[in-house]
Short mmCIF file of C-alpha atoms in Angstrom, two decimals:
data_model
loop_
_atom_site.label_atom_id
_atom_site.label_comp_id
_atom_site.label_asym_id
_atom_site.label_seq_id
_atom_site.Cartn_x
_atom_site.Cartn_y
_atom_site.Cartn_z
CA MET A 824 122.96 28.65 33.06
CA ARG A 825 121.33 30.81 30.42
CA PHE A 826 120.51 27.65 28.46
CA PHE A 827 118.56 26.19 31.42
CA LYS A 828 116.72 29.48 31.94
CA ARG A 829 115.55 29.34 28.32
CA VAL A 830 114.43 25.73 28.77
CA PHE A 831 112.48 26.56 31.96
CA ALA A 832 110.88 29.57 30.26
CA ALA A 833 109.80 27.41 27.31
CA VAL A 834 108.31 24.78 29.64
CA PHE A 835 106.48 27.45 31.63
CA VAL A 836 104.98 28.97 28.47
CA GLY A 837 103.94 25.48 27.29
CA VAL A 838 102.12 24.76 30.56
CA ILE A 839 100.26 28.09 30.38
CA LEU A 840 99.16 27.41 26.77
CA PHE A 841 97.98 23.90 27.74
CA LEU A 842 95.86 25.26 30.59
CA VAL A 843 94.33 27.97 28.43
CA SER A 844 93.51 25.57 25.60
CA ASN A 845 91.94 22.89 27.84
CA ILE A 846 90.46 24.47 30.96
CA ILE A 847 88.47 27.22 29.22
CA PRO A 848 86.74 24.85 26.72
CA LEU A 849 86.00 22.47 29.61
CA LYS A 850 84.40 25.31 31.57
CA ASN A 851 82.28 26.21 28.54
CA GLN A 852 81.11 22.58 28.24
CA LEU A 853 80.17 22.48 31.90
CA ASP A 854 78.28 25.75 31.57
CA GLN A 855 76.27 24.28 28.71
CA ILE A 856 75.48 21.11 30.64
CA GLN A 857 74.30 23.09 33.66
CA LYS A 858 71.84 25.23 31.71
CA SER A 859 68.33 24.29 32.74
CA PRO A 860 65.68 23.65 30.06
CA THR A 861 62.92 26.13 29.46
CA SER A 862 59.81 25.12 31.35
CA ALA A 863 56.82 23.84 29.42
CA ILE A 864 53.64 25.77 28.88
CA ALA A 865 50.98 24.87 31.38
CA ASP A 866 47.99 23.70 29.32
CA LEU A 867 49.52 20.38 28.20
CA PRO A 868 52.40 19.19 30.37
CA LEU A 869 55.60 17.62 29.17
CA PRO A 870 56.38 13.96 29.89
CA LEU A 871 56.53 13.32 33.60
CA LEU A 872 59.91 13.34 35.32
CA ARG A 873 60.39 10.73 38.03
CA LYS A 874 63.04 10.45 40.69
CA THR A 875 65.74 8.01 39.66
CA GLU A 876 66.98 7.46 43.21
CA GLN A 877 64.95 5.64 45.81
CA PRO A 878 65.25 5.87 49.61
CA PRO A 879 67.82 3.36 50.87
CA SER A 880 65.51 1.86 53.49
CA ILE A 881 63.90 -0.52 50.99
CA ASN A 882 65.80 -2.50 48.40
CA SER A 883 65.23 -5.51 46.23
CA ALA A 884 66.70 -7.93 48.74
CA SER A 885 64.66 -6.73 51.73
CA LEU A 886 61.42 -6.95 49.77
CA MET A 887 62.10 -10.61 49.09
CA ASN A 888 62.88 -11.55 52.69
CA ALA A 889 59.34 -11.95 54.03
CA GLU A 890 57.87 -15.44 53.56
CA SER A 891 59.74 -17.89 51.38
CA ASN A 892 56.51 -19.23 49.91
CA ILE A 893 55.68 -15.80 48.46
CA ALA A 894 58.63 -15.97 46.09
CA ASN A 895 57.25 -19.22 44.69
CA GLN A 896 54.01 -17.44 43.81
CA LEU A 897 55.69 -14.81 41.62
CA PRO A 898 54.70 -14.99 37.95
CA GLN A 899 57.15 -16.87 35.73
CA ASN A 900 57.12 -14.85 33.03
CA GLN A 901 60.04 2.12 34.21
CA THR A 902 68.40 11.93 22.15
CA ASN A 903 71.76 10.61 23.70
CA PRO A 904 72.56 6.99 24.47
CA THR A 905 71.33 6.13 27.95
CA PHE A 906 73.56 5.53 30.96
CA THR A 907 75.51 2.28 30.98
CA PRO A 908 77.54 1.01 33.95
CA THR A 909 81.27 1.42 33.47
CA ALA A 910 82.12 -2.22 34.09
CA THR A 911 82.91 -4.31 31.01
CA LEU A 912 80.26 -6.67 29.65
CA VAL A 913 81.14 -10.34 30.03
CA ALA A 914 82.04 -11.66 26.60
CA PHE A 915 79.43 -14.04 25.29
CA THR A 916 78.40 -15.09 21.80
CA PRO A 917 74.66 -15.92 21.66
CA THR A 918 73.77 -19.39 20.48
CA PRO A 919 72.08 -19.81 17.06
CA THR A 920 68.71 -20.12 18.80
CA SER A 921 69.03 -16.94 20.86
CA SER A 922 68.25 -13.40 19.81
CA SER A 923 70.94 -10.76 19.68
CA PHE A 924 70.81 -7.88 22.12
CA GLU A 925 69.83 -5.45 19.35
CA GLU A 926 66.92 -7.60 18.17
CA PHE A 927 65.67 -8.71 21.58
CA GLU A 928 61.96 -8.97 22.22
CA PRO A 929 60.74 -11.14 25.10
CA ARG A 930 58.67 -14.19 24.32
CA PRO A 931 55.19 -14.08 25.86
CA PRO A 932 54.62 -16.67 28.58
CA ALA A 933 52.77 -19.83 27.67
CA ASP A 934 50.60 -19.47 30.76
CA ILE A 935 49.43 -15.90 31.32
CA VAL A 936 49.43 -14.79 34.95
CA THR A 937 47.40 -11.62 35.40
CA CYS A 938 47.90 -9.08 38.17
CA ALA A 939 44.55 -10.16 39.65
CA GLU A 940 46.01 -13.66 40.06
CA ILE A 941 49.24 -12.29 41.51
CA TRP A 942 47.18 -10.42 44.13
CA SER A 943 44.80 -13.35 44.74
CA VAL A 944 41.81 -11.13 44.04
CA PRO A 945 38.68 -13.24 44.60
CA GLU A 946 36.56 -11.45 42.01
CA ILE A 947 37.10 -8.62 39.51
CA PRO A 948 34.28 -6.06 39.72
CA LEU A 949 32.07 -5.53 36.69
CA ASN A 950 32.15 -1.74 36.70
CA LEU A 951 35.79 -0.82 36.21
CA PRO A 952 37.46 2.49 35.38
CA LEU A 953 37.85 2.68 31.61
CA VAL A 954 41.65 2.46 31.80
CA LEU A 955 41.40 -1.02 33.38
CA GLU A 956 38.92 -2.41 30.87
CA TYR A 957 40.34 -4.71 28.21
CA PRO A 958 39.46 -3.31 24.77
CA ARG A 959 37.58 -5.65 22.46
CA SER A 960 39.44 -4.42 19.38
CA VAL A 961 42.47 -2.33 18.49
CA GLU A 962 40.16 0.44 17.26
CA GLU A 963 39.12 1.15 20.85
CA LEU A 964 42.65 2.38 21.58
CA TYR A 965 42.41 5.23 19.07
CA THR A 966 43.06 8.71 20.52
CA GLU A 967 43.35 12.27 19.23
CA TYR A 968 45.23 14.24 21.88
CA ASN A 969 47.53 17.20 21.35
CA TYR A 970 51.02 16.61 22.71
CA TYR A 971 53.36 19.59 22.88
CA TYR A 972 56.51 17.58 23.56
CA LEU A 973 55.75 15.10 20.78
CA ALA A 974 55.08 18.01 18.42
CA ALA A 975 58.49 19.49 19.26
CA MET A 976 60.20 16.17 18.53
CA LEU A 977 58.37 15.80 15.22
CA ILE A 978 59.38 19.33 14.21
CA GLN A 979 62.99 18.92 15.26
CA ASN A 980 63.30 15.61 13.43
CA LYS A 981 61.92 17.25 10.26
CA MET A 982 58.74 15.18 10.12
CA VAL A 983 56.75 18.42 10.32
CA ASP A 984 57.57 21.69 8.58
CA ALA A 985 56.55 24.52 10.92
CA SER A 986 58.66 27.20 9.27
CA GLN A 987 55.58 29.38 8.83
CA CYS A 988 55.15 29.54 12.63
CA PRO A 989 56.90 31.93 15.02
CA TYR A 990 60.27 30.47 16.03
CA ASN A 991 59.70 27.59 13.59
CA GLY A 992 56.92 26.23 15.79
CA LEU A 993 59.03 25.80 18.92
CA GLN A 994 58.69 27.46 22.30
CA SER A 995 61.75 25.60 23.57
CA ALA A 996 63.87 22.61 22.57
CA THR A 997 61.29 20.28 24.16
CA THR A 998 58.04 22.20 23.65
CA ALA A 999 56.14 23.26 20.54
CA ASN A 1000 54.19 26.50 20.57
CA GLN A 1001 50.49 26.64 19.73
CA CYS A 1002 51.13 27.22 16.03
CA GLY A 1003 53.60 24.33 15.95
CA VAL A 1004 51.05 21.97 17.50
CA GLU A 1005 48.33 23.04 15.07
CA VAL A 1006 50.61 22.48 12.07
CA ALA A 1007 51.80 19.13 13.47
CA ARG A 1008 48.34 17.89 14.53
CA PRO A 1009 47.79 15.37 11.68
CA VAL A 1010 51.19 13.81 12.32
CA ILE A 1011 50.64 13.90 16.12
CA ILE A 1012 47.42 11.90 15.71
CA GLU A 1013 49.04 9.42 13.33
CA TRP A 1014 52.07 9.01 15.59
CA GLN A 1015 50.16 8.37 18.84
CA ASN A 1016 48.13 5.61 17.18
CA GLN A 1017 50.78 3.89 15.06
CA TYR A 1018 51.70 1.49 17.89
CA ASP A 1019 48.11 0.56 18.83
CA SER A 1020 48.19 -2.87 17.18
CA LYS A 1021 51.32 -3.85 19.10
CA ILE A 1022 49.92 -2.46 22.35
CA PHE A 1023 46.67 -4.40 21.85
CA GLU A 1024 48.54 -7.62 21.00
CA THR A 1025 50.81 -7.18 24.02
CA GLY A 1026 47.85 -6.64 26.34
CA VAL A 1027 46.36 -9.94 25.20
CA ASN A 1028 49.63 -11.91 25.35
CA TYR A 1029 50.73 -10.60 28.76
CA GLY A 1030 47.45 -10.06 30.57
CA VAL A 1031 47.90 -6.30 31.00
CA PRO A 1032 45.06 -3.87 30.20
CA ALA A 1033 46.05 -2.32 26.85
CA ARG A 1034 44.43 1.03 27.67
CA LEU A 1035 46.54 1.23 30.82
CA LEU A 1036 49.71 0.50 28.87
CA LYS A 1037 48.91 3.21 26.32
CA LYS A 1038 48.04 5.71 29.09
CA ILE A 1039 51.41 5.09 30.74
CA PHE A 1040 53.17 5.78 27.45
CA ALA A 1041 51.15 8.96 26.91
CA ILE A 1042 52.03 10.37 30.33
CA GLU A 1043 55.63 9.21 30.47
CA SER A 1044 56.88 10.00 26.95
CA GLN A 1045 54.00 11.21 24.76
CA PHE A 1046 54.87 8.21 22.56
CA TRP A 1047 58.39 9.41 21.77
CA PRO A 1048 60.34 6.21 22.61
CA ALA A 1049 63.66 7.82 23.46
CA ILE A 1050 65.02 9.97 26.27
CA TYR A 1051 63.38 13.13 27.58
CA ILE A 1052 65.76 15.03 29.87
CA ASP A 1053 67.02 12.59 32.49
CA ILE A 1054 69.47 10.25 30.77
CA LEU A 1055 68.72 7.57 33.38
CA GLU A 1056 65.18 7.03 32.03
CA SER A 1057 64.28 5.97 28.52
CA GLY A 1058 61.68 4.53 26.19
CA PHE A 1059 57.90 4.71 25.92
CA GLY A 1060 57.45 4.17 29.66
CA GLN A 1061 60.65 5.97 30.76
CA LEU A 1062 62.27 2.92 32.31
CA ASN A 1063 64.87 3.68 34.99
CA ASP A 1064 67.22 1.67 37.18
CA THR A 1065 64.52 1.03 39.80
CA GLY A 1066 62.03 -0.25 37.24
CA ALA A 1067 64.66 -2.48 35.64
CA ASP A 1068 65.54 -3.88 39.07
CA ALA A 1069 61.89 -4.75 39.74
CA LEU A 1070 61.53 -6.52 36.40
CA LEU A 1071 64.69 -8.60 36.73
CA LEU A 1072 63.83 -9.48 40.33
CA TYR A 1073 60.15 -10.35 40.03
CA SER A 1074 60.07 -11.96 36.59
CA PRO A 1075 62.33 -15.03 36.50
CA TYR A 1076 60.84 -15.81 33.09
CA PHE A 1077 62.05 -12.50 31.65
CA TYR A 1078 65.38 -12.69 33.50
CA ALA A 1079 66.08 -16.09 31.94
CA GLN A 1080 65.64 -14.63 28.45
CA PHE A 1081 67.52 -11.37 28.93
CA CYS A 1082 70.45 -12.23 31.20
CA PRO A 1083 72.29 -14.57 28.77
CA LEU A 1084 72.41 -11.75 26.21
CA ILE A 1085 74.58 -9.74 28.60
CA LEU A 1086 76.30 -12.16 31.00
CA HIS A 1087 77.60 -15.70 30.57
CA PRO A 1088 74.83 -18.33 30.96
CA ARG A 1089 76.69 -19.93 33.88
CA THR A 1090 76.59 -16.60 35.69
CA CYS A 1091 72.89 -16.18 34.93
CA GLU A 1092 72.11 -19.58 36.45
CA GLN A 1093 72.85 -18.10 39.88
CA GLY A 1094 69.65 -16.02 39.67
CA TYR A 1095 69.36 -12.26 39.82
CA LEU A 1096 70.02 -11.98 43.56
CA GLY A 1097 72.75 -14.60 43.34
CA ILE A 1098 75.05 -12.64 41.05
CA PRO A 1099 77.26 -9.80 42.36
CA GLU A 1100 75.87 -6.26 42.42
CA SER A 1101 78.26 -5.30 39.61
CA GLY A 1102 76.59 -7.92 37.40
CA ARG A 1103 73.10 -6.79 38.42
CA ALA A 1104 74.08 -3.20 37.58
CA LEU A 1105 75.21 -4.35 34.13
CA LEU A 1106 71.85 -6.02 33.53
CA ARG A 1107 69.87 -3.00 34.71
CA GLY A 1108 71.90 -0.62 32.57
CA ALA A 1109 71.60 -2.84 29.51
CA LEU A 1110 67.84 -3.15 30.01
CA VAL A 1111 67.36 0.63 30.25
CA ARG A 1112 69.44 0.98 27.09
CA GLN A 1113 67.42 -1.73 25.35
CA VAL A 1114 64.14 0.22 25.49
CA ASN A 1115 65.73 3.44 24.18
CA ALA A 1116 64.75 3.60 20.51
CA THR A 1117 66.81 6.70 19.68
CA CYS A 1118 68.63 6.21 16.39
CA ALA A 1119 70.54 9.04 14.73
CA ASP A 1120 70.88 7.10 11.45
CA CYS A 1121 67.25 5.94 11.27
CA PRO A 1122 64.42 7.68 9.43
CA GLN A 1123 62.60 10.03 11.82
CA GLY A 1124 65.35 9.57 14.41
CA VAL A 1125 63.69 6.46 15.89
CA ASN A 1126 64.46 2.76 15.49
CA ARG A 1127 60.88 1.62 14.87
CA GLN A 1128 61.60 -2.08 15.35
CA ARG A 1129 63.27 -1.47 18.70
CA ALA A 1130 60.34 0.74 19.73
CA LEU A 1131 57.89 -2.05 18.87
CA SER A 1132 60.02 -4.66 20.65
CA SER A 1133 60.11 -2.54 23.80
CA ILE A 1134 56.33 -2.60 24.29
CA PRO A 1135 56.24 -6.18 25.69
CA ILE A 1136 59.15 -5.23 27.97
CA PHE A 1137 57.06 -2.45 29.48
CA ALA A 1138 54.15 -4.86 29.93
CA GLU A 1139 56.52 -7.04 31.94
CA VAL A 1140 57.61 -3.98 33.95
CA VAL A 1141 53.98 -3.26 34.84
CA LYS A 1142 53.45 -6.85 36.00
CA ALA A 1143 56.68 -6.73 37.99
CA ASN A 1144 55.27 -3.69 39.79
CA CYS A 1145 52.10 -5.70 40.49
CA SER A 1146 54.30 -8.38 42.08
CA GLN A 1147 56.23 -5.80 44.06
CA ILE A 1148 52.99 -4.37 45.45
CA ASN A 1149 51.87 -7.89 46.34
CA GLN A 1150 55.11 -8.38 48.25
CA ILE A 1151 54.82 -5.05 50.09
CA VAL A 1152 51.18 -5.67 51.10
CA ARG A 1153 51.92 -9.19 52.32
CA ASN A 1154 55.00 -8.03 54.20
CA THR A 1155 52.90 -5.35 55.90
CA THR A 1156 49.69 -7.24 56.65
CA SER A 1157 50.68 -10.93 56.56
CA LYS A 1158 47.60 -11.39 54.38
CA LYS A 1159 46.93 -11.89 50.71
CA SER A 1160 46.69 -8.61 48.83
CA GLY A 1161 43.21 -9.42 47.54
CA GLU A 1162 41.98 -9.89 51.11
CA VAL A 1163 42.89 -6.39 52.31
CA ALA A 1164 42.58 -4.18 49.21
CA SER A 1165 40.24 -3.92 46.24
CA TYR A 1166 41.24 -4.77 42.68
CA VAL A 1167 41.07 -1.14 41.56
CA ASP A 1168 43.02 0.12 44.58
CA LEU A 1169 45.73 -2.48 44.04
CA TRP A 1170 46.15 -1.10 40.52
CA LYS A 1171 46.43 2.39 41.98
CA PHE A 1172 49.10 1.18 44.42
CA THR A 1173 50.89 -0.36 41.43
CA MET A 1174 50.85 2.86 39.44
CA ALA A 1175 52.10 4.81 42.47
CA ASN A 1176 54.89 2.26 42.75
CA TYR A 1177 55.71 2.64 39.05
CA ASN A 1178 56.00 6.39 39.52
CA ALA A 1179 57.62 6.85 42.92
CA GLY A 1180 59.28 3.49 43.56
CA PRO A 1181 58.99 0.84 46.30
CA GLY A 1182 60.51 2.99 49.04
CA CYS A 1183 57.72 5.55 48.81
CA THR A 1184 54.96 3.01 48.29
CA ALA A 1185 56.05 0.71 51.11
CA ARG A 1186 56.22 3.58 53.60
CA ALA A 1187 52.77 4.82 52.58
CA ILE A 1188 51.21 1.34 52.83
CA GLU A 1189 52.92 0.56 56.13
CA SER A 1190 51.88 3.90 57.64
CA ALA A 1191 48.28 3.55 56.46
CA TRP A 1192 48.02 0.02 57.86
CA LYS A 1193 49.58 1.02 61.17
CA GLU A 1194 47.50 4.16 61.66
CA GLU A 1195 44.20 3.24 60.02
CA GLY A 1196 44.14 -0.55 59.79
CA GLU A 1197 42.84 -0.26 56.20
CA LEU A 1198 44.37 -0.21 52.74
CA THR A 1199 42.20 1.90 50.48
CA TRP A 1200 43.68 4.32 47.97
CA ASN A 1201 41.97 7.27 49.66
CA ILE A 1202 43.81 6.43 52.88
CA VAL A 1203 47.15 5.29 51.45
CA SER A 1204 47.44 8.28 49.09
CA SER A 1205 47.56 10.67 52.04
CA TYR A 1206 50.79 9.06 53.27
CA PHE A 1207 52.94 9.97 50.26
CA THR A 1208 54.23 12.93 52.23
CA SER A 1209 57.98 13.17 51.66
CA LYS A 1210 59.25 15.38 48.86
CA GLU A 1211 60.44 12.51 46.64
CA CYS A 1212 57.06 10.75 46.99
CA GLN A 1213 54.53 13.56 46.58
CA SER A 1214 54.12 13.11 42.82
CA ALA A 1215 52.56 9.63 43.19
CA PRO A 1216 48.94 10.65 43.96
CA PHE A 1217 48.93 13.11 41.06
CA TYR A 1218 50.36 10.48 38.73
CA VAL A 1219 47.66 7.98 39.73
CA SER A 1220 44.99 10.63 39.21
CA ASP A 1221 46.28 11.27 35.68
CA ILE A 1222 46.36 7.56 34.87
CA PHE A 1223 42.74 7.03 35.94
CA LYS A 1224 41.40 10.23 34.39
CA ASP A 1225 39.07 9.47 31.46
#
């Protein structure tokens, strides 16, 4: 009997030691995860944070259910590793003619379809906001803005020595202080312009205004092509699950290039909506991961080639948002987008969609059409009223600000 008592006592002590050694460290990890980041200083904001969840009332399938002929008009061509679905990737060895997942860059379409053509805009006005004008040369993309988040990343990745500044030039982990920005300014200017040639080339090859593409990158990531805070968004344009869904849905040309890198070609032949949701989730997760250029082993902490290769992907994301707006407007009005809204306003709808997602944008457009019978930005912008949608008008204002 005494023997069993000793055994039970030993087991009891072992259980207590296990709990102490595992539960307390786990609690400490959770406490660290739950700490909120220090807020940025007000004069130059940090990269914009978008909602990663969209209202359930509108999804990719419902947006495609209007008129069957609309689908035929779609062009054939939004730190730590990012989130990846838990399902296992379908084993597939790319053919000798296909790119590997790591090296993937989409091929530009042979026939460029612009957003104006997607919307059936009868005529593009001559006097456009600067952000929508196509630059005549790469030099026109040159900028010299101070970016506090970018400065913090440059300091933390040892590209800038700000040791002479208070707190080594940092106000927080994601924000440089004024001294840090001043010390980093030459590198900030060089960094924000080092991708201009690729942005210009992409604008020409994909029919997307290059200034608009660069403005999106400036607002979303300050040209740091990794992850800001939300691990569900990554890259220059902070692509998330919703943006990936729009691209794979509205660009069959892109889908045909990307899907076989992740799923078996026979599966991909079913089309994006034809494969199970688990497969679509795999594609979306892989696409978000593809544009994340974080690289712990690379110089400067960034995989430069992956960053460059991601720029055409974001051009495709922008055009997919153009197509999604075209679908929403036609579903709402039963008319061509170019018949009920101006070219500039359609771009503003597109940027609101990029920021807030199709749920917010569809509700705003539907409400404006129902109540006012018109689709101008001044009217539609007043209908982004719910909490998850209220950032859209401010985002559009920032995009179109000279």
